[in-house]
C-alpha positions as CSV (number, residue, x, y, z in Angstrom):
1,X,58.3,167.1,-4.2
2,X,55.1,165.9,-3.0
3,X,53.8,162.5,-1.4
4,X,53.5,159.2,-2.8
5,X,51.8,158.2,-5.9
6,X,48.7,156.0,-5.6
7,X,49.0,152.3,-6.8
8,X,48.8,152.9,-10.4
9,X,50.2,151.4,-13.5
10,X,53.0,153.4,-15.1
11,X,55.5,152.1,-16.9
12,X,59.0,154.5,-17.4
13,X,61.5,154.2,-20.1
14,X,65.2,156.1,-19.7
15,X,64.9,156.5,-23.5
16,X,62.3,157.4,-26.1
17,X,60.8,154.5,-27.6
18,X,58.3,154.5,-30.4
19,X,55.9,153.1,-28.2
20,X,56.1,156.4,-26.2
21,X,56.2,158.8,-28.8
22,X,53.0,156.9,-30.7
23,X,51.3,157.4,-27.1
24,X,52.4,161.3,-26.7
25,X,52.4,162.0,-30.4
26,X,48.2,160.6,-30.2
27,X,47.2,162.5,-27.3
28,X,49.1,165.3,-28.3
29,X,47.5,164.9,-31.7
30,X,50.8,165.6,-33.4
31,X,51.4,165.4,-37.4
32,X,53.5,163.1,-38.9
33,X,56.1,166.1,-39.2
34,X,56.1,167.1,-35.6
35,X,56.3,163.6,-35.0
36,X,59.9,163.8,-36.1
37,X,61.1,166.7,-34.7
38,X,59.8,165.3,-31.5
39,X,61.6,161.8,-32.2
40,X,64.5,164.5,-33.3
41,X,64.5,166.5,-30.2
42,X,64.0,163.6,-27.5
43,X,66.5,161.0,-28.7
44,X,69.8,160.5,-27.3
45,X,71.0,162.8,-24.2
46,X,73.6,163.1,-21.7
47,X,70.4,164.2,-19.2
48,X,68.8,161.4,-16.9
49,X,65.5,161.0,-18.6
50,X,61.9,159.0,-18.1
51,X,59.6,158.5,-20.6
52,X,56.3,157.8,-18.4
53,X,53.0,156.0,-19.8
54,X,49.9,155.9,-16.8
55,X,47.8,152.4,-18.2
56,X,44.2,152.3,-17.2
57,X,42.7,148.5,-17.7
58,X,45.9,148.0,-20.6
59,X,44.8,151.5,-22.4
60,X,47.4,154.4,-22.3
61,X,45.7,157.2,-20.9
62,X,48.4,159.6,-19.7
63,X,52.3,160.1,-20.5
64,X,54.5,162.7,-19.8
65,X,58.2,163.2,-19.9
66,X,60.8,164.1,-16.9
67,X,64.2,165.5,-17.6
68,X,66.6,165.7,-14.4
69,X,69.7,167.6,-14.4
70,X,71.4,169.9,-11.4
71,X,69.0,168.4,-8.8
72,X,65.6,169.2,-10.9
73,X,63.6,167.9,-13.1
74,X,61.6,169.3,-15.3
75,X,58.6,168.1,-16.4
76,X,57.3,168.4,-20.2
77,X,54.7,166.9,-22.1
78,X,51.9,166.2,-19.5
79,X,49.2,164.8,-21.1
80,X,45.7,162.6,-20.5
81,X,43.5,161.5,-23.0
82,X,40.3,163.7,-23.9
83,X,38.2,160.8,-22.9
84,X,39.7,160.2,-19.3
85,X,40.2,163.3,-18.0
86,X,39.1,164.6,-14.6
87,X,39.7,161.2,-12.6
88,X,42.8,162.1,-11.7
89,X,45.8,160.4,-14.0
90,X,47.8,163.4,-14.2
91,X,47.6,163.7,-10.6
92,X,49.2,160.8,-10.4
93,X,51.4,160.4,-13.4
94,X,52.9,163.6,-12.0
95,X,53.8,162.1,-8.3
96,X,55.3,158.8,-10.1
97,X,57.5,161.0,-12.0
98,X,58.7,163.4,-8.6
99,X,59.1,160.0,-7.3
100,X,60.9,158.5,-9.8
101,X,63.1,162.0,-10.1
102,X,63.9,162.0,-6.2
103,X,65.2,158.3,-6.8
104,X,67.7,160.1,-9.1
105,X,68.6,162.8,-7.7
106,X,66.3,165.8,-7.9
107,X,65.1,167.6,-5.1
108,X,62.9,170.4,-6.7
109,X,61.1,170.4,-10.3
110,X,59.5,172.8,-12.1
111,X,57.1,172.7,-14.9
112,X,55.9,175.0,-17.8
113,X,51.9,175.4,-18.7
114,X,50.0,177.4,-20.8
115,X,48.4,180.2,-19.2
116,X,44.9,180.1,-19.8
117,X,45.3,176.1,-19.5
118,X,42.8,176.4,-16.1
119,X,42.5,172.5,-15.1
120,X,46.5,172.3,-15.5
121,X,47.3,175.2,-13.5
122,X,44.0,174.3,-10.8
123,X,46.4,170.6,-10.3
124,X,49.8,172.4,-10.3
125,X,48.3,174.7,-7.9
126,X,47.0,172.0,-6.0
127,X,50.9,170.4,-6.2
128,X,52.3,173.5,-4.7
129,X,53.8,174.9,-7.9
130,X,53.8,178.8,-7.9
131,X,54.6,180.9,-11.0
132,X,57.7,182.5,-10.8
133,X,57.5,184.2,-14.5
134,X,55.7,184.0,-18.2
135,X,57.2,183.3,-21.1
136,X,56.1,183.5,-25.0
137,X,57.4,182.1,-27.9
138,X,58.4,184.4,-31.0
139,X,58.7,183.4,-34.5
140,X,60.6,185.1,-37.7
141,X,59.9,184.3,-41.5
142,X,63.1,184.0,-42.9
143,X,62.0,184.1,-46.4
């Protein structure tokens, strides 16, 4: 897990909020359906999780999600706003969250990016995250 987070502003939530998902769900640029299944898929679990939200001058401008079980966490849903990009929030959005997940047990994290994402894989390389193995996702019409 790497060093310290600068001084930033993030706040964390240990349970999804509509105030996260409207933040995630905007930058994410999700419908009104996936909306749902999001608020669906992220509500109540038995897994230690943190709903983070970076704040630049009051505006959102990053969020992300950590999930820690078995001494990881993983982290999903990395995200900065089109319009703030490249000065760093995900950077350190990222290190609150491995700090937050070391204050909670996790000792190693991992993280899952699209491939031919290059400024998301140039930061997790920059991290020290290494692939370890590709995945795709398959889909069946069951009509």
């Amino acid at each position: 897990i790497p060093s310290e987070p600068g001084d930033v502003d993030v706040r964390v939530e240990e349970q999804l909020s509509e105030s996260w998902l409207a933040t995630a769900g905007g930058l994410m640029g999700l419908t009104p359906g996936q909306m749902e299944i999001t608020r669906k898929m992220l509500g109540p679990s038995r897994l230690k999780q943190g709903f983070f939200t970076l704040f630049d001058s009051g505006a959102a401008v990053s969020c992300g999600l950590g999930v820690v079980e078995n001494g990881y966490v993983g982290l999903y849903d990395i995200i900065t706003d089109v319009e703030h990009r490249g000065r760093g929030y995900a950077e350190q959005l990222i290190r609150f969250m491995l700090c937050w997940a070391r204050e909670n047990g996790a000792s190693r994290s991992y993280l899952q990016v699209v491939k031919s994402n290059e400024t998301a894989n140039r930061l997790y390389d920059k991290l020290g995250y290494r692939e370890i193995y590709s995945y795709w996702y398959r889909v069946k019409d069951l009509r």
